[in-house]
Coordinates of C-alpha atoms and ligand atoms in Angstrom, one line a residue:
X43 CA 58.2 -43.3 53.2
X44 CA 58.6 -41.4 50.2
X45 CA 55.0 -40.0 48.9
X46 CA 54.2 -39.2 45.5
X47 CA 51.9 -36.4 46.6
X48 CA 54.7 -33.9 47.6
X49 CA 56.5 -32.1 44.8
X50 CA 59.4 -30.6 44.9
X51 CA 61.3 -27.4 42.8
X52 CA 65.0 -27.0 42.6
X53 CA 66.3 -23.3 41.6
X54 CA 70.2 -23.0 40.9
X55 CA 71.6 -21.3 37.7
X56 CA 74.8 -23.3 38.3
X57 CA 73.6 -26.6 36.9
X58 CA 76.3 -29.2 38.8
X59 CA 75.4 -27.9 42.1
X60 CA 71.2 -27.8 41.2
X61 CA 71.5 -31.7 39.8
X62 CA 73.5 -32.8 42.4
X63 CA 70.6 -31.7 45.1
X64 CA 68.3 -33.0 42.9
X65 CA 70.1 -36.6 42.5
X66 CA 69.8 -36.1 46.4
X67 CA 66.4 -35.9 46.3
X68 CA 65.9 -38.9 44.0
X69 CA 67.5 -41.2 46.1
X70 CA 65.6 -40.4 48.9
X71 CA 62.5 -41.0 46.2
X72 CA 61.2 -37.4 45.7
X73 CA 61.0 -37.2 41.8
X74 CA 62.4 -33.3 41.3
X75 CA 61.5 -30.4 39.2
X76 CA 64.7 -28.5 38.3
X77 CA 64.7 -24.9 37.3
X78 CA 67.8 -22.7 36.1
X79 CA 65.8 -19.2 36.8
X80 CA 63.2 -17.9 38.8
X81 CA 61.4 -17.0 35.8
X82 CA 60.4 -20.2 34.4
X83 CA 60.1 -21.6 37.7
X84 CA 57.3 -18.8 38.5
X85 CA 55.3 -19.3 35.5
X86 CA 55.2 -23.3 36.2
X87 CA 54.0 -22.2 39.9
X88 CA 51.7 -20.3 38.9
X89 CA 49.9 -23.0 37.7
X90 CA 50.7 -26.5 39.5
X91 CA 52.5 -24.8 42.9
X92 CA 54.8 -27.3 44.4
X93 CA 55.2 -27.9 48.1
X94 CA 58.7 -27.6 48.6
X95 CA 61.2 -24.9 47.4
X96 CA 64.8 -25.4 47.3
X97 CA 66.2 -22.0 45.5
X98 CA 69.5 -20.3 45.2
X99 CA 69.4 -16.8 46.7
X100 CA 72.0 -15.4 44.0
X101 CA 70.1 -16.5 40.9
X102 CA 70.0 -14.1 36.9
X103 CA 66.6 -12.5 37.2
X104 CA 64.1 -13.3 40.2
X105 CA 66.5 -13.5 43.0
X106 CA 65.8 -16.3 45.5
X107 CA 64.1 -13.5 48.3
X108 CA 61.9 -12.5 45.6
X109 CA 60.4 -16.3 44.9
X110 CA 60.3 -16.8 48.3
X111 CA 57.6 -13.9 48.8
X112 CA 56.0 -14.4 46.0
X113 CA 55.9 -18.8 46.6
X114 CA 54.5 -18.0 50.2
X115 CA 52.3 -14.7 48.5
X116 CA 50.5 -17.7 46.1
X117 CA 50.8 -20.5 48.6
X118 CA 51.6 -20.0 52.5
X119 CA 51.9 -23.4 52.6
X120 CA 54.5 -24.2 50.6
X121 CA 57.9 -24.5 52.1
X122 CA 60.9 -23.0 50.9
X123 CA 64.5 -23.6 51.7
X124 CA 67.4 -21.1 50.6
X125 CA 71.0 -21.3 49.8
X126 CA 73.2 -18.3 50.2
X127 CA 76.5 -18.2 48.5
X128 CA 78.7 -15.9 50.6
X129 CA 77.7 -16.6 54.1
X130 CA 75.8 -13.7 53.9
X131 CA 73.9 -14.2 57.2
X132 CA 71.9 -11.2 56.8
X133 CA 70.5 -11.9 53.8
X134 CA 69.7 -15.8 55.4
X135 CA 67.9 -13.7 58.0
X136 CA 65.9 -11.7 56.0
X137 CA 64.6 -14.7 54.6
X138 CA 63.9 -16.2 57.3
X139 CA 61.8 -13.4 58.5
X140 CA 59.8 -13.6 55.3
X141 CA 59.0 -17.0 55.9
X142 CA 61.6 -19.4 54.8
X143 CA 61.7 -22.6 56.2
X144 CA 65.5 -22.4 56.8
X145 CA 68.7 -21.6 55.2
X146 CA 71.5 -23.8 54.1
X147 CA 75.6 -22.0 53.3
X148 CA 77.5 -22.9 50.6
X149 CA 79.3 -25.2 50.4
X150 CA 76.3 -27.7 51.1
X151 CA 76.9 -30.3 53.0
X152 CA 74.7 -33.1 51.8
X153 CA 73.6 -34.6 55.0
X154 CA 72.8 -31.8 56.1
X155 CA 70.9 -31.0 53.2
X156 CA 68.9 -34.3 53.6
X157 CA 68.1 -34.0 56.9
X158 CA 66.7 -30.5 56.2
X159 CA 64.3 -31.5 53.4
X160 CA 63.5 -34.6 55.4
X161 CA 61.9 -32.3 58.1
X162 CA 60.2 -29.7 55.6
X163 CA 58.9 -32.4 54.2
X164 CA 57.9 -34.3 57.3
X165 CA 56.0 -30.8 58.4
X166 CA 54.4 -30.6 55.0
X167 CA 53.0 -34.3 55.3
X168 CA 51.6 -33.2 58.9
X169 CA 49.8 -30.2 57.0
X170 CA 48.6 -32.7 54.5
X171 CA 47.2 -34.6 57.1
X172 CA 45.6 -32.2 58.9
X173 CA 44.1 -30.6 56.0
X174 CA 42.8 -34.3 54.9
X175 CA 41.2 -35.0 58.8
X176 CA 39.6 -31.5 58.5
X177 CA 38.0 -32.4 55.2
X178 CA 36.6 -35.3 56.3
X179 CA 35.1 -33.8 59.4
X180 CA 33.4 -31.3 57.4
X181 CA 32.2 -33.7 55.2
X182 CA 30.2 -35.1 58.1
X183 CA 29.0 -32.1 59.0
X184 CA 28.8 -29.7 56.1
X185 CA 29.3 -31.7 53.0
X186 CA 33.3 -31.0 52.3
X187 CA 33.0 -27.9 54.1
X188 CA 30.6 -26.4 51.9
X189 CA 28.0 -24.0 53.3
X190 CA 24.6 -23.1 52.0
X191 CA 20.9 -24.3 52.7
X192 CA 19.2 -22.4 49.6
X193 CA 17.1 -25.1 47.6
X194 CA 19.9 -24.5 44.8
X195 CA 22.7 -25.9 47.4
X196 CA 20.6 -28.1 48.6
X197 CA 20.2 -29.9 44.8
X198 CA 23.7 -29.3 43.9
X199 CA 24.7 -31.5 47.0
X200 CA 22.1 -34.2 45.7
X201 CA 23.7 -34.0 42.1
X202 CA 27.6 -34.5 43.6
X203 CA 26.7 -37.4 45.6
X204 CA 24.4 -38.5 42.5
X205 CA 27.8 -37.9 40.2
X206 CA 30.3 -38.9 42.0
X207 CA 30.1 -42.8 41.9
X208 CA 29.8 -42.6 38.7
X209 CA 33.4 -42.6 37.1
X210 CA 32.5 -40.7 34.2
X211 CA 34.0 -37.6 33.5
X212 CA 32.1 -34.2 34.8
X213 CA 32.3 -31.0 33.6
X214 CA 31.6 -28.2 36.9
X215 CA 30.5 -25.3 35.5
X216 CA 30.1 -21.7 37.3
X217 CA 31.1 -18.2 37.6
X218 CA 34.8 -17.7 39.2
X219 CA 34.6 -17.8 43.0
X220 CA 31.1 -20.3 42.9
X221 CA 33.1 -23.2 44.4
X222 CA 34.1 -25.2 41.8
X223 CA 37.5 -26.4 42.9
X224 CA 35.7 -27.2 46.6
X225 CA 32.9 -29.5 44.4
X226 CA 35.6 -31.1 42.5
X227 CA 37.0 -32.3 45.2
X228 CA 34.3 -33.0 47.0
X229 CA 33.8 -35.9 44.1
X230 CA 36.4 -37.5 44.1
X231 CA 36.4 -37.8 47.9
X232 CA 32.8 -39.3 47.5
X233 CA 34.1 -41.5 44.7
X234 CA 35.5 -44.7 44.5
X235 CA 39.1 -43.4 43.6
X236 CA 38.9 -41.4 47.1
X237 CA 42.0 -43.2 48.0
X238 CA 44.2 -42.1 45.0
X239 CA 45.3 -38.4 45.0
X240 CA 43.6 -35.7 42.6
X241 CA 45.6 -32.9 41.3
X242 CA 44.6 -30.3 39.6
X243 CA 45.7 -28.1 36.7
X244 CA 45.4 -25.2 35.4
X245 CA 45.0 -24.9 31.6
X246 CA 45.0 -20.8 31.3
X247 CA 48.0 -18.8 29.9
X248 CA 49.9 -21.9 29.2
X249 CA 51.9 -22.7 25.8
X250 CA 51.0 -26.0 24.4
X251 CA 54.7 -27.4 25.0
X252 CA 54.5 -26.5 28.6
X253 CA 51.7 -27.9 28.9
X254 CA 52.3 -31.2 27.0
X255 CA 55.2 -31.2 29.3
X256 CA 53.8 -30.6 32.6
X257 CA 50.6 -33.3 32.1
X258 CA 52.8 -36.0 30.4
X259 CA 55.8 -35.7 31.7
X260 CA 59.3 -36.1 29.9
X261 CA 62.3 -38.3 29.4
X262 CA 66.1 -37.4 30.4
X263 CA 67.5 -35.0 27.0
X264 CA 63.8 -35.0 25.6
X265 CA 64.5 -31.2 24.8
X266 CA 67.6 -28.9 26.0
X267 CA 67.1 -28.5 29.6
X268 CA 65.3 -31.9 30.2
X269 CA 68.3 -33.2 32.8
X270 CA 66.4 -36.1 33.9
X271 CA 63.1 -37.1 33.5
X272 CA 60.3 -36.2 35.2
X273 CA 56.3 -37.4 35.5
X274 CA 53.6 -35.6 34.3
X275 CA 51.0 -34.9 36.6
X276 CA 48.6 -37.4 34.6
X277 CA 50.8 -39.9 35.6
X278 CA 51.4 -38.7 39.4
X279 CA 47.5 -38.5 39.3
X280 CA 46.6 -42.4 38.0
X281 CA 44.0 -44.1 39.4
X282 CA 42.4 -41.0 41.3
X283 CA 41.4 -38.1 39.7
X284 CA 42.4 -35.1 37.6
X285 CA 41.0 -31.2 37.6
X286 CA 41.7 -29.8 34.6
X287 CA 40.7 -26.0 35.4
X288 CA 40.1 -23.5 33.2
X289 CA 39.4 -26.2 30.6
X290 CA 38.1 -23.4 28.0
X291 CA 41.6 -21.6 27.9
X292 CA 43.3 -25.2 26.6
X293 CA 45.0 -24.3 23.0
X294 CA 43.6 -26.1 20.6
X295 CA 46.7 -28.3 19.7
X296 CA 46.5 -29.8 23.3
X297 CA 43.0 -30.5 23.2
X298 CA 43.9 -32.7 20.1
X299 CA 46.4 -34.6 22.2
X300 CA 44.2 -34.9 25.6
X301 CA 41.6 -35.9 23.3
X302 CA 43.7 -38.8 22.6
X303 CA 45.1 -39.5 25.5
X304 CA 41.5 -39.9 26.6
X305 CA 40.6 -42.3 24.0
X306 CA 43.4 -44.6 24.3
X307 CA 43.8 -44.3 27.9
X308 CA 47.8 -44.3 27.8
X309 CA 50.3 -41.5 27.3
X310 CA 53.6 -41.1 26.0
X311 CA 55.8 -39.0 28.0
X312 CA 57.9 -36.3 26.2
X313 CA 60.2 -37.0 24.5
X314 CA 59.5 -41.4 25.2
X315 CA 58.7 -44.2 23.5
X316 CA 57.2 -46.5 26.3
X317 CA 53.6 -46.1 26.9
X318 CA 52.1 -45.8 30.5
X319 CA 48.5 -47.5 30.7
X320 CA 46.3 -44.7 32.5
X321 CA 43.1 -44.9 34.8
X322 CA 42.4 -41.3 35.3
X323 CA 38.9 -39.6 35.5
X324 CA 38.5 -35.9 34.3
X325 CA 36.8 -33.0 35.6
X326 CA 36.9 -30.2 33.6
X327 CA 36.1 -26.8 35.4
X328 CA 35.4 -23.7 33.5
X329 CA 33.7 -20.6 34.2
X330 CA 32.8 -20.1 30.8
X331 CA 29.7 -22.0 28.9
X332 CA 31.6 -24.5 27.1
X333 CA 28.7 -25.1 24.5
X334 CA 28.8 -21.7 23.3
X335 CA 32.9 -21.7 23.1
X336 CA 32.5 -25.4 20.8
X337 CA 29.5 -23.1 18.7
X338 CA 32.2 -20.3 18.3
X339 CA 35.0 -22.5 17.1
X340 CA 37.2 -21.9 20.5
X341 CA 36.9 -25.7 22.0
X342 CA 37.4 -28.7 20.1
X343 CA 33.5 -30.6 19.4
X344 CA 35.1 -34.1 19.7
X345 CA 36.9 -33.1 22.9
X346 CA 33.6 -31.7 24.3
X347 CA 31.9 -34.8 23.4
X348 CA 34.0 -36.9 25.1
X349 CA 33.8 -34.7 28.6
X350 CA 30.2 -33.8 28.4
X351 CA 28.8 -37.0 29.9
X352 CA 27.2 -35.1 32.9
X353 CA 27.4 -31.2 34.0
X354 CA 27.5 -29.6 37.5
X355 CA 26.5 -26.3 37.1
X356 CA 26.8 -24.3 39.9
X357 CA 24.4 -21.4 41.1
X358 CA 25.9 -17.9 41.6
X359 CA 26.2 -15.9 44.7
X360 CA 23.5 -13.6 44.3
X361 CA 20.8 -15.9 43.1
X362 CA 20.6 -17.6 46.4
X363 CA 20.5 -14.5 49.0
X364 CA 20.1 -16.8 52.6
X365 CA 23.2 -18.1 51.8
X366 CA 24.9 -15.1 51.6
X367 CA 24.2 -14.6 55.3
X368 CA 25.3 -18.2 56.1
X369 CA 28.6 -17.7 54.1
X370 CA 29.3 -14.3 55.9
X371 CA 29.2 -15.5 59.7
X372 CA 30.9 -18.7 58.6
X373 CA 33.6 -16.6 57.4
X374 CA 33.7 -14.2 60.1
X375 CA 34.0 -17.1 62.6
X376 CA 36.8 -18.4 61.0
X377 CA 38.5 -15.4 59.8
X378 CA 38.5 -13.8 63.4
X379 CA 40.4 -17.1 64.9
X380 CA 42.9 -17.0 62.2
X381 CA 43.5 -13.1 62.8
X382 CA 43.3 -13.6 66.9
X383 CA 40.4 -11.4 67.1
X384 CA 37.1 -11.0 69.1
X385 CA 34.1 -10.2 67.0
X386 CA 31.1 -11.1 67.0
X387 CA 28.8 -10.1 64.6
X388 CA 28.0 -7.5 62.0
X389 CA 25.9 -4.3 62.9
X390 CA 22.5 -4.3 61.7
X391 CA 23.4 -1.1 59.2
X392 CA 26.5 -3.9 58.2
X393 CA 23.7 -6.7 57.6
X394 CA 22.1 -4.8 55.0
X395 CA 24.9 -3.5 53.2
X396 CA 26.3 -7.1 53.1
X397 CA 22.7 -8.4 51.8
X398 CA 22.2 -5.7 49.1
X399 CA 25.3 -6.5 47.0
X400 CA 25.8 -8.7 43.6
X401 CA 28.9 -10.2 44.1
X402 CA 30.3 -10.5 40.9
X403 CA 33.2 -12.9 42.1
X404 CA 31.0 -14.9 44.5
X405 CA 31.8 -16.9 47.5
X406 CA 35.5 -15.6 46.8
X407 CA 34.4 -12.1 46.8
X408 CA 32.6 -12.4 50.0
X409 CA 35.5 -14.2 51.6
X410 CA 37.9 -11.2 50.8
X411 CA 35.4 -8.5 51.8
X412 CA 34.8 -10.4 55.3
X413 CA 38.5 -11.0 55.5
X414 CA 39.3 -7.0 55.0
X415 CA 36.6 -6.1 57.4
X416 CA 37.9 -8.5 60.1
X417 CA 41.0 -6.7 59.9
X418 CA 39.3 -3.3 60.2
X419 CA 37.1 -3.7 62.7
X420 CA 37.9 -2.3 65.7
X421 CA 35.0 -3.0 67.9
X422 CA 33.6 -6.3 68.6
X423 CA 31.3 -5.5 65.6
X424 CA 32.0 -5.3 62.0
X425 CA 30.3 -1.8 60.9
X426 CA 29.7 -0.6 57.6
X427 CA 32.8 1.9 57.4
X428 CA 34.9 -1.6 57.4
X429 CA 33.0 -2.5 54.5
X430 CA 34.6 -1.7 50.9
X431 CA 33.0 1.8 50.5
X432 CA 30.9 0.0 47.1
X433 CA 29.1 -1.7 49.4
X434 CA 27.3 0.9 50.6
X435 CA 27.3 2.9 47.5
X436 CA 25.1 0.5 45.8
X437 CA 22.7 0.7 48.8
X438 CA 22.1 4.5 48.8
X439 CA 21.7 3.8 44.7
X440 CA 19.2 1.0 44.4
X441 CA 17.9 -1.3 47.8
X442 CA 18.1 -4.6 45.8
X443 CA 15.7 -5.9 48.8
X444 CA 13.0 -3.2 48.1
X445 CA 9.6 -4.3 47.0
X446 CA 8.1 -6.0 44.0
X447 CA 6.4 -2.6 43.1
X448 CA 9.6 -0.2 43.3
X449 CA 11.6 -3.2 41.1
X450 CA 9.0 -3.2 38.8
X451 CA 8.7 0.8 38.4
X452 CA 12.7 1.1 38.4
X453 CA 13.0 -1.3 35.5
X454 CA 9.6 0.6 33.6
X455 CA 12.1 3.5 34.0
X456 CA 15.1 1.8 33.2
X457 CA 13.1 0.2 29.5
X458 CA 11.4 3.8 29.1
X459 CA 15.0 5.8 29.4
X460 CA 16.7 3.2 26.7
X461 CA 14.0 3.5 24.4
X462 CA 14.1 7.0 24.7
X463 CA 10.5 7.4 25.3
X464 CA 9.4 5.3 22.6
X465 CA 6.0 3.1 24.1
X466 CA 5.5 0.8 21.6
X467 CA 9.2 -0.8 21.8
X468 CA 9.2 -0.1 25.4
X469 CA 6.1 -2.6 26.2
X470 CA 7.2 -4.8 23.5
X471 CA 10.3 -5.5 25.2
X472 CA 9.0 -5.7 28.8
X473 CA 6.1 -7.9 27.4
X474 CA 3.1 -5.6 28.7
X475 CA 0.4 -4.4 26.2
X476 CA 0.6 -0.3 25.1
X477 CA -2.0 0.4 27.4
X478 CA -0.8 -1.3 30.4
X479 CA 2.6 0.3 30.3
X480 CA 0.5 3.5 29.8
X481 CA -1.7 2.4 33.0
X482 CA 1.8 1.3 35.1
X483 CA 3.2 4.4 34.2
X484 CA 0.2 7.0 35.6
X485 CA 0.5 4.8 38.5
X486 CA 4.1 5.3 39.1
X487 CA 4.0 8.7 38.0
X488 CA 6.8 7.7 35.7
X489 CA 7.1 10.2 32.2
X490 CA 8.0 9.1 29.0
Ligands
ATP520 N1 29.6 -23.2 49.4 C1 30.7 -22.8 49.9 N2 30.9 -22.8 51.2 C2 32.1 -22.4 51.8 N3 33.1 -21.9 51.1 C3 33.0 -21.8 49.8 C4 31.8 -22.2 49.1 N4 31.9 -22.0 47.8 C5 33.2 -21.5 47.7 N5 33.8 -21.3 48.9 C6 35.1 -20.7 49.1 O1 35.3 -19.7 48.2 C7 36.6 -19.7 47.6 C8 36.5 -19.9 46.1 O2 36.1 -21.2 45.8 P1 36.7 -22.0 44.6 O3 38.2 -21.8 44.5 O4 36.3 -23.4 44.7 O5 36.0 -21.3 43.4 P2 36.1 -21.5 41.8 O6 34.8 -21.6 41.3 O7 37.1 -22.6 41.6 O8 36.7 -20.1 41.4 P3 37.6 -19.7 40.1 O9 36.7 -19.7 38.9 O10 38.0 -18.3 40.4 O11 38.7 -20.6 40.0 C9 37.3 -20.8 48.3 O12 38.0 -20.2 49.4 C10 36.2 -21.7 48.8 O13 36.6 -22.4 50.0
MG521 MG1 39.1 -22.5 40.7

């Protein structure tokens, strides 16, 4: 059976031969995305990766090697099919080493070319449905797989399953690498639409037509290019759930039209003039505080309005330091069976390195700096020298799990130095009277 959650890219510069495999494709009920460069394929990748890529090798531009390390660079899951003009074989093999699901010669046979996309797809289905049993074991166990016990997980868990039955539109909120992709979709899969798909889209870097184009969809000759017509991903998405990401980035012109999308609940596709009734709900993620961007004239008031019914903000990184811990032997765990190795903890020198840093990209950060060390170590321990060397930097610099009393003479310094010396701006800022900075200071031995 076809299913509407797999989407599929055609490359070919030679336009008969790209819309004849994607007629193919059609008739076998897979809806098609047709590109006639790398180029413009990359950039709609980028943003809404699709899970199956047919591409030309010989192509203008991007050659079809070169999207095929940079699809599987992006998204190791997605499977990608070439076609080589000249029976070169070697180049087939090439790409077969970098990970291409297999090769087709011109001239293509179409049966063959059926049954080939009929068993990428049927693997990608199988990794669809793995990746939907594993989520709903860890939802048992660890709430969709997320970790933390801090009292700040521990409410943001309440608030999700508070949210989530809701159907209202949510705006999740939180520094990049916080998790907010993992609690999106840990909403919809405790909400009443858990059935229907959610997709998810990113709204940074994108021009307003491509986006228009890629959320609504277009008819056949809606603009040059537009061979047949295709569904937006509002569309693909209705009755379940959509992630707008990046929500702050939208240009301005396309929050106007998502605005009214919203309030009529039906959408035009490009280029159309029949209406398709929608039943979506929204999340809206965005690292940045969406309050201030509507008080600086970047985001749309009417459009914030509408979205703001209820906020999940999420905690960062270093404000809840026993997860940290948690994160990092969860991590190593999984890390170490991915990469076949043995280890089984991290030094106690490793420990404290780990503990003492800010993480500025969060969970994320921590991932990739477990990840690395995984990969270095070469004992059964991760040590500090497989650490990135900024790690243990910022110990030698400043212990961030030193006392009360060295934090509070640090930051006495820290006011003193930026105020040049100056005592009465110095206490006025840290909130002290004149003479108890002048007390704190004898007893630090701290100079102006
Ligand atoms: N609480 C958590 N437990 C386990 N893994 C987590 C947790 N939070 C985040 N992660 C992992 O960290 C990575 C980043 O998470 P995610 O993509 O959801 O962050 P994000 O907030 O959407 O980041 P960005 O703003 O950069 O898009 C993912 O691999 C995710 O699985
Ligand atoms: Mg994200």
């Amino acid at each position: 059976m076809a299913s509407n959650r797999i989407r599929i890219a055609v490359i070919d510069d030679e336009k008969v031969s790209g819309l004849r495999l994607q007629e193919a494709l059609a008739d076998q009920g897979y809806p098609t995305d047709f590109f006639a460069d790398g180029e413009s394929f990359l950039e709609i990748f980028d943003h809404a990766p699709h899970d199956l890529v047919v591409t030309d090798m010989k192509l203008p531009g991007v050659n079809g090697l070169e999207i095929l390390r940079r699809v599987k660079a992006r998204q190791p899951k997605t499977e990608v099919v070439v076609i080589t003009g000249y029976a070169s074989i070697d180049s087939a093999i090439e790409a077969t080493r970098a990970g291409a699901f297999h090769y087709l010669t011109k001239p293509i046979r179409l049966a063959e070319f059926e049954n080939l996309v009929a068993r990428a797809i049927e693997k990608i289905e199988l990794c669809h449905e793995a990746a939907d049993l594993r989520a709903l074991m860890m939802r048992g166990a660890g709430r969709e797989g997320m970790i933390g016990t801090s009292p700040e997980m521990v409410e943001l868990y309440r608030l999700i399953e508070k949210v989530a039955p809701l159907d209202c539109p949510v705006i999740i909120q939180g520094e990049s690498g916080t998790g907010k992709e993992l609690v999106a979709r840990a909403i919809h899969r405790l909400s009443l639409r858990r059935e229907a798909p959610i997709v998810s889209f990113n709204c940074g870097g994108f021009s307003q037509e491509l986006i228009a184009n890629e959320l609504f969809g277009h008819e056949k000759g809606a603009f040059t290019g537009a061979f047949s017509s295709k569904v937006g991903l509002l569309e693909t998405a209705n009755h379940g759930t959509v992630l707008l990401d990046e929500i702050a980035e939208m240009p301005s012109d396309m929050q106007v039209k998502l605005l009214r999308v919203l309030q009529e609940g039906q959408i035009y596709r490009v280029g159309g003039n029949r209406s398709v009734n929608l039943d979506i709900r929204i999340l809206a993620a965005t690292n940045r505080d969406l309050e201030t961007a509507v008080t600086d004239g970047k985001f749309r008031e009417d459009l914030f309005f509408r979205l703001n019914v209820m906020t999940v903000a999420l905690p960062r990184l270093r404000d809840r330091e026993g997860d940290i811990w948690l994160l990092a032997e969860h991590f190593l765990q999984k890390i170490s069976l991915d990469f076949h190795k043995r280890i089984k903890g991290f030094s106690a020198a490793a420990r404290t390195a780990l503990a003492g840093y800010d993480y500025p990209g969060n969970v994320r950060e921590l991932e990739n700096i477990v990840a690395r060390a995984v990969a270095l170590a070469e004992g059964d321990e991760i040590q500090v020298p497989d650490l990135p060397p900024f790690l243990a930097k910022r110990r030698e610099g400043q212990p961030l799990l030193g006392s009360l009393e060295s934090l509070e003479k640090d930051h006495i310094a820290r006011v003193l130095a930026a105020f040049r010396g100056h005592r009465d701006q110095a206490a006025a800022v840290l909130g002290i009277t004149r003479s108890t900075l002048w007390r704190k200071m004898k007893k630090f031995g701290l100079k102006a």
